[in-house]
PDB file of C-alpha atoms in Angstrom:
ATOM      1  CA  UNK A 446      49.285 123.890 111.517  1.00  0.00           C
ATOM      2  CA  UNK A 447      48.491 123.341 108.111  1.00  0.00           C
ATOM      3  CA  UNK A 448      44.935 121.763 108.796  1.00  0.00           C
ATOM      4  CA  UNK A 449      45.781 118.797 106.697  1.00  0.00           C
ATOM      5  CA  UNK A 450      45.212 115.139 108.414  1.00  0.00           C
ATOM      6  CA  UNK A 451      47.538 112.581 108.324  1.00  0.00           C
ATOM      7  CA  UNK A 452      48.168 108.801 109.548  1.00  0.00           C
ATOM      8  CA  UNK A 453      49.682 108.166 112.759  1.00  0.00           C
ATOM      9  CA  UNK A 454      51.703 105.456 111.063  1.00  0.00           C
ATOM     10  CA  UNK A 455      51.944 103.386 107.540  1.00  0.00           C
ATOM     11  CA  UNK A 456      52.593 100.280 106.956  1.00  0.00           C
ATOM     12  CA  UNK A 457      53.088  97.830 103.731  1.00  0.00           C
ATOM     13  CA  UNK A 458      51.065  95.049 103.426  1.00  0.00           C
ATOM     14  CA  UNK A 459      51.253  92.146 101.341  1.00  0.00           C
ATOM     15  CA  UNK A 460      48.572  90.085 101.008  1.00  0.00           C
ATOM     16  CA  UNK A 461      49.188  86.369 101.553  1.00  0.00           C
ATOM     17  CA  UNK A 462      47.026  85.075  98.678  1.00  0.00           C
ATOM     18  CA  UNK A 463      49.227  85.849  95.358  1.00  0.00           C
ATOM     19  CA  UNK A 464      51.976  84.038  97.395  1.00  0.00           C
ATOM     20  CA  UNK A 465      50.120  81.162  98.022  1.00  0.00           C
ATOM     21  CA  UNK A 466      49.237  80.938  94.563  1.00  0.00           C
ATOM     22  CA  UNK A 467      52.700  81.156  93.107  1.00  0.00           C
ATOM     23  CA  UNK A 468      53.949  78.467  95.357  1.00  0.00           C
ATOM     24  CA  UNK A 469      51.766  75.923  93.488  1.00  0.00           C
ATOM     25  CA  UNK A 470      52.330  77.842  89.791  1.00  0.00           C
ATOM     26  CA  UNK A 471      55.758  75.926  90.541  1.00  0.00           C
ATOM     27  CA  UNK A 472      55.731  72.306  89.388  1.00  0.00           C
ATOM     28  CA  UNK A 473      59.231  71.136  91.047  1.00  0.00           C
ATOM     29  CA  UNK A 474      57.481  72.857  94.472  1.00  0.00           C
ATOM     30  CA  UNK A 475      53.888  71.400  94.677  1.00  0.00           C
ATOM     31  CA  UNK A 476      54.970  67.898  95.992  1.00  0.00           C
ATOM     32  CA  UNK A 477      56.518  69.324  98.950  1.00  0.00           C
ATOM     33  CA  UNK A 478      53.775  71.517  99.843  1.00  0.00           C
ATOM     34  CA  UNK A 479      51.789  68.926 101.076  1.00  0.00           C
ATOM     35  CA  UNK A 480      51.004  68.193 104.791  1.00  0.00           C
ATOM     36  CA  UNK A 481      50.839  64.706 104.884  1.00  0.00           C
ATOM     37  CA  UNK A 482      54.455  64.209 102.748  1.00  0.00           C
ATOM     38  CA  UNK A 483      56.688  61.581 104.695  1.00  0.00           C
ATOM     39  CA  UNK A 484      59.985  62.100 102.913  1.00  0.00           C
ATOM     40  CA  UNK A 485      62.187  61.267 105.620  1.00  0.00           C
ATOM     41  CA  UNK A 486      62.343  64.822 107.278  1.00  0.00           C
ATOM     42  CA  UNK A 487      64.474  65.061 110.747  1.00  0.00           C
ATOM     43  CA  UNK A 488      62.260  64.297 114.306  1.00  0.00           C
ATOM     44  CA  UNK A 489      63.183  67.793 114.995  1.00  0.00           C
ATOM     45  CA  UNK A 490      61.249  69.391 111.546  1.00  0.00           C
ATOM     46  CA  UNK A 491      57.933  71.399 112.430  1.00  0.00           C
ATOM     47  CA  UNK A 492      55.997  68.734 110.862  1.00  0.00           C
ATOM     48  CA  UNK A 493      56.939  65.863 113.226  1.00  0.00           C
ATOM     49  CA  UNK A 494      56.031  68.103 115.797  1.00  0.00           C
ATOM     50  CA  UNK A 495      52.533  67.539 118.758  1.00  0.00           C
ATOM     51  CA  UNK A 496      51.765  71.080 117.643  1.00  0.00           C
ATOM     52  CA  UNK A 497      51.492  69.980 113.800  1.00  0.00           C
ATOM     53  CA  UNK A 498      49.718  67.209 114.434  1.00  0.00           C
ATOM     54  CA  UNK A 499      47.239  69.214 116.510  1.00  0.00           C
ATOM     55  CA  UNK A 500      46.978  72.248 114.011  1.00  0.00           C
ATOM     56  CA  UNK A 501      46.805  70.358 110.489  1.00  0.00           C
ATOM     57  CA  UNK A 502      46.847  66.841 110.978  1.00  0.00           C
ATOM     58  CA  UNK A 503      44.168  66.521 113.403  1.00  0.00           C
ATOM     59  CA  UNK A 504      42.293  69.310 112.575  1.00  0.00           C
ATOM     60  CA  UNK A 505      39.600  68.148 110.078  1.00  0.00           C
ATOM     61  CA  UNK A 506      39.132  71.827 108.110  1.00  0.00           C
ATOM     62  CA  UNK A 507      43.308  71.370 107.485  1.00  0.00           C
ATOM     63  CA  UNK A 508      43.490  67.446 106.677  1.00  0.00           C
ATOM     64  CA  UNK A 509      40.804  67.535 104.620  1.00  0.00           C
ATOM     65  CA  UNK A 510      42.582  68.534 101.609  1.00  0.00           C
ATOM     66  CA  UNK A 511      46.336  67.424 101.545  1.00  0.00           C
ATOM     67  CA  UNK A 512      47.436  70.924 100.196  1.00  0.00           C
ATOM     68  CA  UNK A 513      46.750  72.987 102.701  1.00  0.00           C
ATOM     69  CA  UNK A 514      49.587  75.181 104.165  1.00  0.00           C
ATOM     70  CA  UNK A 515      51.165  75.590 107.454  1.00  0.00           C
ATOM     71  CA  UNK A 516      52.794  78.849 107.992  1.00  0.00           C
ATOM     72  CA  UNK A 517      55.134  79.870 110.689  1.00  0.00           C
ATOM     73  CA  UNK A 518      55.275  83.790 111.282  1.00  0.00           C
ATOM     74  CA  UNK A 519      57.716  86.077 112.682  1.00  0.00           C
ATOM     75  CA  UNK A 520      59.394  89.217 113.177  1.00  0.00           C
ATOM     76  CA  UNK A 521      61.912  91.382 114.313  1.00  0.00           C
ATOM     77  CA  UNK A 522      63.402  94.837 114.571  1.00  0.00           C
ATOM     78  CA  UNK A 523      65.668  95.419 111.571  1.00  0.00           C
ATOM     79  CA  UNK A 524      68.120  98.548 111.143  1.00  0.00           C
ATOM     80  CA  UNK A 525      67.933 100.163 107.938  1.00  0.00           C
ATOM     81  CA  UNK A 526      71.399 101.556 107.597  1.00  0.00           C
ATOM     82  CA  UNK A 527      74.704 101.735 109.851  1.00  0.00           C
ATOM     83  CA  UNK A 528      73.162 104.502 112.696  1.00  0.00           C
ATOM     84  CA  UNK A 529      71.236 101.958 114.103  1.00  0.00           C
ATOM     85  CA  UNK A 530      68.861 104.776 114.975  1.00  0.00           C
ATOM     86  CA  UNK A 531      66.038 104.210 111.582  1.00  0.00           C
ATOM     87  CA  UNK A 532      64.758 100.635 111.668  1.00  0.00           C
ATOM     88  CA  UNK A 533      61.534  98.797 110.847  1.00  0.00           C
ATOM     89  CA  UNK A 534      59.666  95.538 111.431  1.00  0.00           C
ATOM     90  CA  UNK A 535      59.463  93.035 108.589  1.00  0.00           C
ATOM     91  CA  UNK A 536      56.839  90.257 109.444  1.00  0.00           C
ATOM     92  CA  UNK A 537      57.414  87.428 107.462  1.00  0.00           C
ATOM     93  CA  UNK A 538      55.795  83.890 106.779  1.00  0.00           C
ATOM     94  CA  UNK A 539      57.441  80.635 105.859  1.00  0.00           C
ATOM     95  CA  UNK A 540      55.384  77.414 104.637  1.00  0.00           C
ATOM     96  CA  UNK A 541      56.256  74.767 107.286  1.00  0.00           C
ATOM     97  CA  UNK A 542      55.201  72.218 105.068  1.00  0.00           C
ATOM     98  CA  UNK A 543      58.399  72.408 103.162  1.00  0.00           C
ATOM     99  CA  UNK A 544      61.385  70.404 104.273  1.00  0.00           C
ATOM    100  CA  UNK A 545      64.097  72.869 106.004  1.00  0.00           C
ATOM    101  CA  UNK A 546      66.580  74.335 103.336  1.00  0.00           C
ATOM    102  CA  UNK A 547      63.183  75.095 101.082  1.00  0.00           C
ATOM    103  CA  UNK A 548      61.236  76.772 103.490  1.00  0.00           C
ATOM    104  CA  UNK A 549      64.219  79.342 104.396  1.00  0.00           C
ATOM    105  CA  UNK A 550      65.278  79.910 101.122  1.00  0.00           C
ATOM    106  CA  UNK A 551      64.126  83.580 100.095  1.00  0.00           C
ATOM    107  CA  UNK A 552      62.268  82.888  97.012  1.00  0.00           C
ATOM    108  CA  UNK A 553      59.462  80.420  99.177  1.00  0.00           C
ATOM    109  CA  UNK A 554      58.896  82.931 102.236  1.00  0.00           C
ATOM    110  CA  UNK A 555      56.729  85.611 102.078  1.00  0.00           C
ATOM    111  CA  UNK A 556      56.971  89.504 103.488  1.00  0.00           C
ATOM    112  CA  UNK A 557      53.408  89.938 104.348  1.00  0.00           C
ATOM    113  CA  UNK A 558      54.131  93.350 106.203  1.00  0.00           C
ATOM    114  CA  UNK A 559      56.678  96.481 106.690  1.00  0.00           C
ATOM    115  CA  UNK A 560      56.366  98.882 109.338  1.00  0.00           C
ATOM    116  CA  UNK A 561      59.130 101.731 109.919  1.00  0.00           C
ATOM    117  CA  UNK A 562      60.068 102.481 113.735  1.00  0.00           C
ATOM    118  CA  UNK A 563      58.646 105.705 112.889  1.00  0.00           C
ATOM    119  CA  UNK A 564      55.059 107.828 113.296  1.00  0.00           C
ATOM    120  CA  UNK A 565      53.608 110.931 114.017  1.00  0.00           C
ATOM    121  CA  UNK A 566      52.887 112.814 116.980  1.00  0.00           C
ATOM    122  CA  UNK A 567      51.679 116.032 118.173  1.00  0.00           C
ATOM    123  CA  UNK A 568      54.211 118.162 119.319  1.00  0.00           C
ATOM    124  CA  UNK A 569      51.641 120.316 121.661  1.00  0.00           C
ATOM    125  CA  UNK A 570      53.820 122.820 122.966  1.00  0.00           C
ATOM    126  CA  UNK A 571      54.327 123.654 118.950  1.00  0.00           C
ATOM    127  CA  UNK A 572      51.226 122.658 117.496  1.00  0.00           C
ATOM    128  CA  UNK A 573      53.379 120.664 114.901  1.00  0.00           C
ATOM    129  CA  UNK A 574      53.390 117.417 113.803  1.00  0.00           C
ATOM    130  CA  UNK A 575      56.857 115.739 114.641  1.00  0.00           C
ATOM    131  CA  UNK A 576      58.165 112.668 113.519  1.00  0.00           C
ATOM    132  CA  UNK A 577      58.995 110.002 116.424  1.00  0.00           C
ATOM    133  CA  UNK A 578      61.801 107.451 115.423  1.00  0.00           C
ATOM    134  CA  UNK A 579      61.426 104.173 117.836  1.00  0.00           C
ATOM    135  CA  UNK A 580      60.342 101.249 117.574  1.00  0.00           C
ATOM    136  CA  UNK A 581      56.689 100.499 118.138  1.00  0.00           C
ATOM    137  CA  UNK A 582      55.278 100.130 122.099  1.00  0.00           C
ATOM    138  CA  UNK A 583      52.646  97.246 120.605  1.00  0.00           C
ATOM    139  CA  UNK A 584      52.284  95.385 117.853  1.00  0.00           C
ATOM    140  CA  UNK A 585      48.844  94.698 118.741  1.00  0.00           C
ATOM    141  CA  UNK A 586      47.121  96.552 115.009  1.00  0.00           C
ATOM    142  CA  UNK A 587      50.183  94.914 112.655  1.00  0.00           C
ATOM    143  CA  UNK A 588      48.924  92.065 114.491  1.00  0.00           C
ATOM    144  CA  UNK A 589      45.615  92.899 113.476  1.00  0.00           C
ATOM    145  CA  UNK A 590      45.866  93.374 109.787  1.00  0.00           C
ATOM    146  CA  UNK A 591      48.076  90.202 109.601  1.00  0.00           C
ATOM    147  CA  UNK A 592      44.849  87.836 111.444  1.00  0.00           C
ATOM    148  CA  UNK A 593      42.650  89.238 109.390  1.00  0.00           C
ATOM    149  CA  UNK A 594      44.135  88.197 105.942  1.00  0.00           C
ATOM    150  CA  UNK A 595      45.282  84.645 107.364  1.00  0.00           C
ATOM    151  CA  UNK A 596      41.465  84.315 108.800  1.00  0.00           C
ATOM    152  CA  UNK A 597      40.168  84.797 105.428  1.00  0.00           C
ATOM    153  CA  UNK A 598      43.007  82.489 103.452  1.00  0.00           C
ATOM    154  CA  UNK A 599      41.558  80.197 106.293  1.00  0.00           C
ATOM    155  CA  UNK A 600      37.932  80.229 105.979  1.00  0.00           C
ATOM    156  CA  UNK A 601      37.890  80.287 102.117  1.00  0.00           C
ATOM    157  CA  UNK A 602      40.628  79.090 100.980  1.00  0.00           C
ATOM    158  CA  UNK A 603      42.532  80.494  97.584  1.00  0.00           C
ATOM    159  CA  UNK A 604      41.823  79.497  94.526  1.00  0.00           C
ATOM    160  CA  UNK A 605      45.015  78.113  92.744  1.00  0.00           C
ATOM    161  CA  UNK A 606      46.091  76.407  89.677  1.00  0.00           C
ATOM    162  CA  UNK A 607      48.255  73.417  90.868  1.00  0.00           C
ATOM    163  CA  UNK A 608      51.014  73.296  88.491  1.00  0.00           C
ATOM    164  CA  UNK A 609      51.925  69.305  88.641  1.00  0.00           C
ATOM    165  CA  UNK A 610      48.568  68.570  87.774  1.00  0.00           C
ATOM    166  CA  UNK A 611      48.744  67.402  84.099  1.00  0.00           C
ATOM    167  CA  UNK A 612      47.100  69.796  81.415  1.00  0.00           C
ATOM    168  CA  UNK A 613      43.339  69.338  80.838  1.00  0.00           C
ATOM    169  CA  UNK A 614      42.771  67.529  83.942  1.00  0.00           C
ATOM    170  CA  UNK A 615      40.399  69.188  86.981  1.00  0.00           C
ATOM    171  CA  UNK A 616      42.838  71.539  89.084  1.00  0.00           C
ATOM    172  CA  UNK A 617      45.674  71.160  86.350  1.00  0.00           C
ATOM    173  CA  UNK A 618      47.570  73.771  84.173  1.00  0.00           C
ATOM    174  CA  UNK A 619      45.533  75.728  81.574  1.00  0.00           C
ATOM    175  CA  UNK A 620      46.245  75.773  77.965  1.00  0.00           C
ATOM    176  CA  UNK A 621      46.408  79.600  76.745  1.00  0.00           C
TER     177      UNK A 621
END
């Protein structure tokens, strides 16, 4: 009614590259970021796993640098409060390289986008705008925004400062 346009829907999004980047600002982290560590992790761990070696190990782009990330995504509807009724849809990466209790704990997992079960529609008997409260029918364009950050992480990389690498040497800490 107003004339004014307005999304269908919002979301948050968190890029993935700051992330990856603080991971390896931490010095007691770095060693267990990378893929080939054998430090006696379970045959059940991601990393033992055909779909690991298939994805990093034997995949020459992934292997050819030993600190390259594996990241396991999901998500899930989450209510917001008690009703049940207002919810959203946090997807959320963990590094797979790390053993089990690091890669779960909060401060090494990464929110890389919010959605409310919520949008806009056009009420047309009205001619209002109403807001819908459900979840979504598709996550097909989250999806969307998601592939196209890792895609770029993947095809150029992100430049980081690996922390465990002594100061002064190539890759190491800076002096400021």
């Amino acid at each position: 009614k107003d004339g004014a346009s307005r999304p269908a829907k919002s979301v948050f999004f968190f890029p993935i590259g700051p992330f990856i980047q603080s991971l390896y600002a931490r010095p007691d982290l770095v060693p267990f970021l990378y893929n080939d560590t054998e430090d006696g992790r379970p045959s059940g761990h991601v990393t033992r796993s055909r779909g690991w070696k298939a994805k990093i190990t034997d995949n020459p782009h992934m292997s050819d640098d030993h600190r390259n990330l594996g990241l396991v995504g999901g998500t899930d509807g989450v209510p917001f409060f008690n009703d049940q009724r207002r919810s959203g849809w946090p997807y959320v990466l963990r590094v797979a390289n790390l053993p089990d209790k690091l890669s779960m704990h909060m401060s090494n997992v990464h929110l890389h986008l919010l959605s409310a079960s919520e949008h806009w529609a056009v009420d047309g008997d009205a001619g209002v705008l109403r807001r819908i409260v459900r979840g979504p029918k598709t996550l097909q364009a989250h999806l969307a925004v998601i592939v196209d950050d890792l895609r770029q992480v993947y095809l150029r990389g992100v430049r980081c400062t690996d922390a465990s690498i002594g100061r002064g040497m190539p890759g190491g800490a800076h002096t400021q």
